[in-house]
mmCIF file of C-alpha atoms in Angstrom:
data_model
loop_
_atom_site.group_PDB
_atom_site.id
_atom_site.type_symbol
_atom_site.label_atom_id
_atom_site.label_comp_id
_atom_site.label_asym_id
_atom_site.label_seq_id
_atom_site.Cartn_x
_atom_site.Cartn_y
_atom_site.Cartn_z
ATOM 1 C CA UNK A 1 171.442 188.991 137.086
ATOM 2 C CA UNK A 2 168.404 190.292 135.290
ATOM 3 C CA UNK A 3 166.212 187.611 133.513
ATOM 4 C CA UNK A 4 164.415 188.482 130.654
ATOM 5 C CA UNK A 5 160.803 186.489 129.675
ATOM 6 C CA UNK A 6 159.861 186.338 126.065
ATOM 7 C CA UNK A 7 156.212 186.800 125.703
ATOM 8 C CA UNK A 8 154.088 184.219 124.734
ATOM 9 C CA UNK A 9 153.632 184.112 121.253
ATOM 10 C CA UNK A 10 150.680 181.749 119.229
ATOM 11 C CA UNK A 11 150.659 181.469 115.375
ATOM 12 C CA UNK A 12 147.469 180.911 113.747
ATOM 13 C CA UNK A 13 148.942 177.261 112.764
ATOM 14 C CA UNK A 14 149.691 176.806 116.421
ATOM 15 C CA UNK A 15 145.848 177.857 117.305
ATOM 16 C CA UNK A 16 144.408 175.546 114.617
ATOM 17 C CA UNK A 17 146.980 172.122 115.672
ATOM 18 C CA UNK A 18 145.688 172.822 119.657
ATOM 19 C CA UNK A 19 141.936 173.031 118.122
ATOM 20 C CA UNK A 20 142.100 170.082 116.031
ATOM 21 C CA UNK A 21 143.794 168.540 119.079
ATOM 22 C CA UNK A 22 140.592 169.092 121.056
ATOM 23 C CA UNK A 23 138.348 168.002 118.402
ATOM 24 C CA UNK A 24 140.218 164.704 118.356
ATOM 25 C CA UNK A 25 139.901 164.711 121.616
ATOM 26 C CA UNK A 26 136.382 165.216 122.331
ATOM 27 C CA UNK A 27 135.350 162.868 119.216
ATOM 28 C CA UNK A 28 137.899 160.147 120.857
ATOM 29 C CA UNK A 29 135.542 160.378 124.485
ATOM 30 C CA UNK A 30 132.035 160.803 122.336
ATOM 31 C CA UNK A 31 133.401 157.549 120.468
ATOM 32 C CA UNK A 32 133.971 155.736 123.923
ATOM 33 C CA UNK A 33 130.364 156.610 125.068
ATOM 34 C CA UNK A 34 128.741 155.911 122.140
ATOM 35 C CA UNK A 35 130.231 152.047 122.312
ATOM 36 C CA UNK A 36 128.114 152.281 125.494
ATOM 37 C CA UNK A 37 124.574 150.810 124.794
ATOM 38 C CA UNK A 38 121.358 152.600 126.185
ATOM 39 C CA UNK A 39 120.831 149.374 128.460
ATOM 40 C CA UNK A 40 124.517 149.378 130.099
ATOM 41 C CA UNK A 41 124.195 153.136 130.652
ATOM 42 C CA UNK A 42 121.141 152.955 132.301
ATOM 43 C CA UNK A 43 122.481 149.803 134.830
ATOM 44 C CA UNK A 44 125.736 151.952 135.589
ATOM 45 C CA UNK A 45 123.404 155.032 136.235
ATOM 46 C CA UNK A 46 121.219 152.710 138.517
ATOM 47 C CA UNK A 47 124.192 151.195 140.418
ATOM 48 C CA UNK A 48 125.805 154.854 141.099
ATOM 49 C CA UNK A 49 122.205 156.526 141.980
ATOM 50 C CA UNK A 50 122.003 153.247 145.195
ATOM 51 C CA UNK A 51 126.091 154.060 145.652
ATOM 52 C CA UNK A 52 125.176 157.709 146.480
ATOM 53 C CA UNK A 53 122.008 156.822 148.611
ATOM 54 C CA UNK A 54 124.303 154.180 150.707
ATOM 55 C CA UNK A 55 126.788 156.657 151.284
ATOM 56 C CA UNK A 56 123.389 159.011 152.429
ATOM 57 C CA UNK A 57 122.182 156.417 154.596
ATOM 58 C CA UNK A 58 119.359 156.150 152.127
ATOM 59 C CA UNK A 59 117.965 153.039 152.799
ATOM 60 C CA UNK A 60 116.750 151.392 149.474
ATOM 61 C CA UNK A 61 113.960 149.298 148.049
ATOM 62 C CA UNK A 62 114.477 145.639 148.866
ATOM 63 C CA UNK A 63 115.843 143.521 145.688
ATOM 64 C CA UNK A 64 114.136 141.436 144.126
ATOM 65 C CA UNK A 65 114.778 137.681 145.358
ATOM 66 C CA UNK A 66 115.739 136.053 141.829
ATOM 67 C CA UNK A 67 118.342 133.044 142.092
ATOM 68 C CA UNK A 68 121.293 133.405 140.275
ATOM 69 C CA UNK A 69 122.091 131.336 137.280
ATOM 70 C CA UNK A 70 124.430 128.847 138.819
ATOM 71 C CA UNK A 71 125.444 125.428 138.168
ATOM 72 C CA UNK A 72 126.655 122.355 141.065
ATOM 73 C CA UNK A 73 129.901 120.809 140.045
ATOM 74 C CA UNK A 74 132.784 119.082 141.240
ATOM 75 C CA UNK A 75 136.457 118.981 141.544
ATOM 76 C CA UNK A 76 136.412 116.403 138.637
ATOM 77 C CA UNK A 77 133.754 118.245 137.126
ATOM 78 C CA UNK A 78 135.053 121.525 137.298
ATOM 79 C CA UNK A 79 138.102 120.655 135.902
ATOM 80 C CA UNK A 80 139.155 121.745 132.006
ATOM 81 C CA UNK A 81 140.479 119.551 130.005
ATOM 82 C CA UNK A 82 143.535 119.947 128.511
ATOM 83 C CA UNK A 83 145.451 117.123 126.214
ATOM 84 C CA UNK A 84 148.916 118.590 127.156
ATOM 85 C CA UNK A 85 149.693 117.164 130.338
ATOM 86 C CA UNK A 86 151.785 115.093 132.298
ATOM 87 C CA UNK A 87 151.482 112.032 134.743
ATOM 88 C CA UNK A 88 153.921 112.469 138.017
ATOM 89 C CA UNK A 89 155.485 108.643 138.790
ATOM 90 C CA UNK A 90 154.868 107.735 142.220
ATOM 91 C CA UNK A 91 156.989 108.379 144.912
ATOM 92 C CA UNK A 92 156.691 108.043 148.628
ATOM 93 C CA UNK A 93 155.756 111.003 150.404
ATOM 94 C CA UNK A 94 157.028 111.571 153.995
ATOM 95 C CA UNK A 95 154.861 112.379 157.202
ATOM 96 C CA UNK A 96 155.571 115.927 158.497
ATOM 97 C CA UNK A 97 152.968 115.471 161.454
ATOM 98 C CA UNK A 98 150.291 113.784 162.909
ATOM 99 C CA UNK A 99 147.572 115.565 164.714
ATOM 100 C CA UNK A 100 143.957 115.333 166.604
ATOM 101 C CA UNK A 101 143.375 118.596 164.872
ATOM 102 C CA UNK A 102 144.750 119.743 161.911
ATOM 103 C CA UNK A 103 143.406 123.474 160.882
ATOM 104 C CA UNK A 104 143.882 124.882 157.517
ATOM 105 C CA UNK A 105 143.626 128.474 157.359
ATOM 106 C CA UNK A 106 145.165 131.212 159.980
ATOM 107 C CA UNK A 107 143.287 133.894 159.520
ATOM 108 C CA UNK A 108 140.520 135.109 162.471
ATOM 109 C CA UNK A 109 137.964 131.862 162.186
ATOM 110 C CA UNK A 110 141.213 129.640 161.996
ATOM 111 C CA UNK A 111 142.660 131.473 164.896
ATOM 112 C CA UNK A 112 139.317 130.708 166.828
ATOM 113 C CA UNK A 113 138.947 127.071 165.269
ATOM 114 C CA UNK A 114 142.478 126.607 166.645
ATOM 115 C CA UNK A 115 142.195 128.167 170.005
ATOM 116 C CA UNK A 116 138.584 126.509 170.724
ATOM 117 C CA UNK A 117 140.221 123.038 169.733
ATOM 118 C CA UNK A 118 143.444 123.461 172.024
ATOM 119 C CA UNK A 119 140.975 124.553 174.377
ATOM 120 C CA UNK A 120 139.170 121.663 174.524
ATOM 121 C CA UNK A 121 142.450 119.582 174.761
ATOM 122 C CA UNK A 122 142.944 118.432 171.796
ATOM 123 C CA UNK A 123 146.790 118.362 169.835
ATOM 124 C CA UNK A 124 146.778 121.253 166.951
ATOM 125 C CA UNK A 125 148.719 122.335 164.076
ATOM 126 C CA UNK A 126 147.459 125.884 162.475
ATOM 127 C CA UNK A 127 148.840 125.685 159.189
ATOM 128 C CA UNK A 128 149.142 128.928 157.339
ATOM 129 C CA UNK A 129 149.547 129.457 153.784
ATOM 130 C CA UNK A 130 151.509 133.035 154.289
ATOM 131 C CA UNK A 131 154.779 134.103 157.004
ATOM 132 C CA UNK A 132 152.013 135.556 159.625
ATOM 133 C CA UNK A 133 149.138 134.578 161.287
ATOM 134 C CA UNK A 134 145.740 136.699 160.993
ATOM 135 C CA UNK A 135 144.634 136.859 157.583
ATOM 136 C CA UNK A 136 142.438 139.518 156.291
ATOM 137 C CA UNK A 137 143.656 141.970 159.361
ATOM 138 C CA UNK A 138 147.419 141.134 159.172
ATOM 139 C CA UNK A 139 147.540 140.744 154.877
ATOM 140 C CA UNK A 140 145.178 142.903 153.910
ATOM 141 C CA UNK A 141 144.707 145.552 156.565
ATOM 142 C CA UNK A 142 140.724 144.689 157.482
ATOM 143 C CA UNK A 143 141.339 146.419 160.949
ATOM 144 C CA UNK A 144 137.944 146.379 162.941
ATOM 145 C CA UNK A 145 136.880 143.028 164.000
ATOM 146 C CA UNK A 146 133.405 144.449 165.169
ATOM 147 C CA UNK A 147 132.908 147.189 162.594
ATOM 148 C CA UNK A 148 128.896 146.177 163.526
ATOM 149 C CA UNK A 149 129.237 147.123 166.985
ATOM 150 C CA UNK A 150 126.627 150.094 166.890
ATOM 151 C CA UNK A 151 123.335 150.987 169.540
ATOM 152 C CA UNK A 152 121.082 148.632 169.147
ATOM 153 C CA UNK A 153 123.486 145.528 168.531
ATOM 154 C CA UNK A 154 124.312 143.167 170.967
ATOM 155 C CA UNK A 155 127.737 141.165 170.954
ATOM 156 C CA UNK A 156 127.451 137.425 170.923
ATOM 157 C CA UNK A 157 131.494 137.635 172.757
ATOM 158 C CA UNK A 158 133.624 134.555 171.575
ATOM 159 C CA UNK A 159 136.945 134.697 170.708
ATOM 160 C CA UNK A 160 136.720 137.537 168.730
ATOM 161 C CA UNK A 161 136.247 140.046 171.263
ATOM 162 C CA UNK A 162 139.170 138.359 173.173
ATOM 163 C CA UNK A 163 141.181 139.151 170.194
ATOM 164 C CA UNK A 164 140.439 142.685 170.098
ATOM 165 C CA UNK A 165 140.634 143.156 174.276
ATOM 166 C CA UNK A 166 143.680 141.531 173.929
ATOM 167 C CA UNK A 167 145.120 143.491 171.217
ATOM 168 C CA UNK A 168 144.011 146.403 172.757
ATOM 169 C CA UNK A 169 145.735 145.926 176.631
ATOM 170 C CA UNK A 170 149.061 144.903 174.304
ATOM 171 C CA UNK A 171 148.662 148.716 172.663
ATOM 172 C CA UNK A 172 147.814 146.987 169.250
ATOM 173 C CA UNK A 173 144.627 149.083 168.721
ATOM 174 C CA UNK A 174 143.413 153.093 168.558
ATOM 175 C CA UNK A 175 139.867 153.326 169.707
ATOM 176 C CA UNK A 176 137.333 153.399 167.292
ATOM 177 C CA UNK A 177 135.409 156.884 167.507
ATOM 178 C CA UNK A 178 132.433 155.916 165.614
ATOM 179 C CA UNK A 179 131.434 152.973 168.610
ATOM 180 C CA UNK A 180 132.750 151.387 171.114
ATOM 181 C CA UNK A 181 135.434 149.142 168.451
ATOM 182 C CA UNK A 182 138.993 149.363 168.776
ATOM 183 C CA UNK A 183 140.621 149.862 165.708
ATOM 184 C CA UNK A 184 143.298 146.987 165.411
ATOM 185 C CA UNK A 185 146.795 147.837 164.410
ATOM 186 C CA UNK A 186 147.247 145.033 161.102
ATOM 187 C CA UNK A 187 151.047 144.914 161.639
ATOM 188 C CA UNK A 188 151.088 144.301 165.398
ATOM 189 C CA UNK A 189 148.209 141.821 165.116
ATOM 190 C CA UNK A 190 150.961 139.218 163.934
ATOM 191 C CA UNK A 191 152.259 139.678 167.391
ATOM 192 C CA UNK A 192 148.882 139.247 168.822
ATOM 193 C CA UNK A 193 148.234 136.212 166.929
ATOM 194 C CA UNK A 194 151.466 134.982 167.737
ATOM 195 C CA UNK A 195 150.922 135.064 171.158
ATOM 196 C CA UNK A 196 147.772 133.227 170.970
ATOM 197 C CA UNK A 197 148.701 130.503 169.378
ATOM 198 C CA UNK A 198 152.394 130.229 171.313
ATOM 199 C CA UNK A 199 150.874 130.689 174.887
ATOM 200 C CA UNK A 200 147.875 128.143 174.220
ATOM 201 C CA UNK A 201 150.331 125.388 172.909
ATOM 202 C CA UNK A 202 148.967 125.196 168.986
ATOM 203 C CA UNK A 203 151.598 124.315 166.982
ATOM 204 C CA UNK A 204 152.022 126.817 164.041
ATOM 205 C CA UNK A 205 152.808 126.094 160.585
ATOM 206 C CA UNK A 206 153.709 128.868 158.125
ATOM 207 C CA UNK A 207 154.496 128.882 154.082
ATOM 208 C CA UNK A 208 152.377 125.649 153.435
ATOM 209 C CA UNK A 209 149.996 125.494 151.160
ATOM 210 C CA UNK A 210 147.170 122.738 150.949
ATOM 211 C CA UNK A 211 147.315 121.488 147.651
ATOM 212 C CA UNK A 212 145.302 118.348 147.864
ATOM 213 C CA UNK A 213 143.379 115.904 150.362
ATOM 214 C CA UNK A 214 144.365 112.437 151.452
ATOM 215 C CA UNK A 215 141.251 110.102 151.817
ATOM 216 C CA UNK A 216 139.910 107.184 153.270
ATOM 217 C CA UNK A 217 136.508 106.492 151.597
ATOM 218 C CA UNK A 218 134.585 109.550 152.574
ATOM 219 C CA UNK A 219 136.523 110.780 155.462
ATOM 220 C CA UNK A 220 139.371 112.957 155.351
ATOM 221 C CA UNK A 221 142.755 111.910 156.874
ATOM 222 C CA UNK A 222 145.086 114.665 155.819
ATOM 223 C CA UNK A 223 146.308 116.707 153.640
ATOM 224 C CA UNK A 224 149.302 116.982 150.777
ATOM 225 C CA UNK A 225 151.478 120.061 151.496
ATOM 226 C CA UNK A 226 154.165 121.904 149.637
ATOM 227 C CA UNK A 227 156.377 124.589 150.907
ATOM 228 C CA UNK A 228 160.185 125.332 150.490
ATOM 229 C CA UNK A 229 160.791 122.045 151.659
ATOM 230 C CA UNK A 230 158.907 120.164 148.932
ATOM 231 C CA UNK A 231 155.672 117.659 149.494
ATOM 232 C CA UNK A 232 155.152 115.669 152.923
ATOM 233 C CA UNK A 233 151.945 114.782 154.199
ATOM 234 C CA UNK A 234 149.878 116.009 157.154
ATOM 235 C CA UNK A 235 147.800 113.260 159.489
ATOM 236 C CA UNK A 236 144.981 114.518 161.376
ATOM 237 C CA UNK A 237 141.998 113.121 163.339
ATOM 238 C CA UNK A 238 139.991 115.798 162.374
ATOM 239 C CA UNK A 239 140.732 118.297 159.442
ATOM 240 C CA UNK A 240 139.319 121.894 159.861
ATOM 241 C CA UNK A 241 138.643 124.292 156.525
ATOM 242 C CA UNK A 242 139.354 127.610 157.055
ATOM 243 C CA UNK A 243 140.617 128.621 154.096
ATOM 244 C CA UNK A 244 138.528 131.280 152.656
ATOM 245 C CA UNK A 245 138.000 129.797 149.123
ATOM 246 C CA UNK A 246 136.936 125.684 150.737
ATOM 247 C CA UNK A 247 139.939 124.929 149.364
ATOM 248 C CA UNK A 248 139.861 121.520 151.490
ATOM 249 C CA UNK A 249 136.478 120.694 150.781
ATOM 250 C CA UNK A 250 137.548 120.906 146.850
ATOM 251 C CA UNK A 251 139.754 118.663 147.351
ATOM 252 C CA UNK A 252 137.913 116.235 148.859
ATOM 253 C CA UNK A 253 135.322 116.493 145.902
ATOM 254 C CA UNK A 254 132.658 118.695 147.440
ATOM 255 C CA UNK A 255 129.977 120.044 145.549
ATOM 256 C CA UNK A 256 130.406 123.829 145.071
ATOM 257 C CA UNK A 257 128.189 126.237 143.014
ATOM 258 C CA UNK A 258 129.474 128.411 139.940
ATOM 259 C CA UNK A 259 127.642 131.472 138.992
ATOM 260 C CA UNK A 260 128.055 132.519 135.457
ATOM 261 C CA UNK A 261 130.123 135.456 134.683
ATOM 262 C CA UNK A 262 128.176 138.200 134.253
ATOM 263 C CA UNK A 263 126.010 137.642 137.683
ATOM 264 C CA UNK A 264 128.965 137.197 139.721
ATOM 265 C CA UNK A 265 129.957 140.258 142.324
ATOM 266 C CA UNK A 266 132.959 141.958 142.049
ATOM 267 C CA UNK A 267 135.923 141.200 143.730
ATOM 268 C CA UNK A 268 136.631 142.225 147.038
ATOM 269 C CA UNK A 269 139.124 141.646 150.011
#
């Protein structure tokens, strides 16, 4: 079976379209960098010129200490108004638990909070907003718990470390070859965590979310929960934030900071 190619063939009118093409093309990119002022091209040349030297292990002029522009609110404060709303009639709300400690969060410093608490003796629920304990490691992958553990540093121990030795004899960790870390594995930390908080006698709580406080002048009592199962309350002696975002605190009416806009850092995990 014998193929035969045609050879390429290009018209004038086929040279002029792909021409015009990349004029269109490069006027569509000079058009994009011309809505670029002199002032924003000269930050984004700054902020990839310290990118570079980090990545060099440049180290870089100190910044200059200016406070941001921020402003102190509240939860009242904070919140926007909005005429189209609803008010919820009253209903009882049934207890789900009562606690000494009630911790809010299960990521690593909840983990800790929890463990140090059970410790000590004390009755605790970790409640945990997703189906897994560990946070950051377990739901977003952050797999080195001492990622600062180079010469010169010296490691304060804690629970931490216990996590990571104990990860590490359960063969939930590759060694780290840049120190002496072990690199956790995020999937089998659930199992880790899990075993923490089942062999020290917490009492987990998973798919809950802390949607609002319940107070008793200025202390804090509880919480309001919803999962699958609807709203039911949460009675502690002592409530524990370890959300990430002070969700409790915000709830209780802390005061919290809010940068404006344009000074705030990019998002990260």
């Amino acid at each position: 079976c014998v193929t035969t190619m045609a050879p390429a063939v290009q018209n004038e009118d086929t040279k002029e379209t792909k021409q015009n093409g990349d004029s269109d093309n490069t006027s569509s990119e000079s058009a994009t960098f011309d809505a670029i002022d002199e002032n924003e091209m000269e930050k984004y040349e700054r902020r990839a010129k310290r990118m570079i030297g980090r990545w060099a292990g440049v180290r870089g002029p100190s910044r200059k200490n200016v406070a941001p522009s921020e402003e102190f609110l509240t939860r009242d404060e904070g919140a926007e108004t909005d005429e189209d709303v609803i008010v919820e009639p009253a209903k009882p709300i049934p207890v789900h638990a009562r606690c000494d400690v009630l911790v809010v969060g299960g990521g690593p410093s909840g983990l800790s909070a929890a463990l140090a608490a059970r410790r000590a003796g004390a009755d605790v629920i970790l409640m945990e907003k997703f189906g897994c304990f560990g946070g950051v490691i377990t739901t977003v992958g952050m797999e080195t718990i001492a990622w600062y553990r180079y010469e010169g540093c010296v490691d304060s121990e804690g629970i931490g470390v216990e996590m990571e030795r104990l990860a590490a004899s359960m063969g939930g960790t590759i060694k780290w070859p840049y120190n002496e870390s072990e690199c956790l594995d995020a999937d089998f930390f659930k199992v880790v965590a899990d075993h923490l908080v089942r062999t020290s006698g917490i009492r987990p709580l998973l798919h809950s979310y802390a949607v609002d406080v319940i107070m008793e002048d200025d202390t804090i009592k509880g919480i309001i929960m919803e999962s699958k199962s609807g709203r039911s309350a949460l009675l502690a002696h002592r409530v524990i934030d370890c959300t990430g975002d002070a969700d409790v605190a915000y709830f209780a009416g802390a005061e919290y900071r809010k940068t404006k806009k344009d000074e705030m850092m990019g998002v990260t995990t």
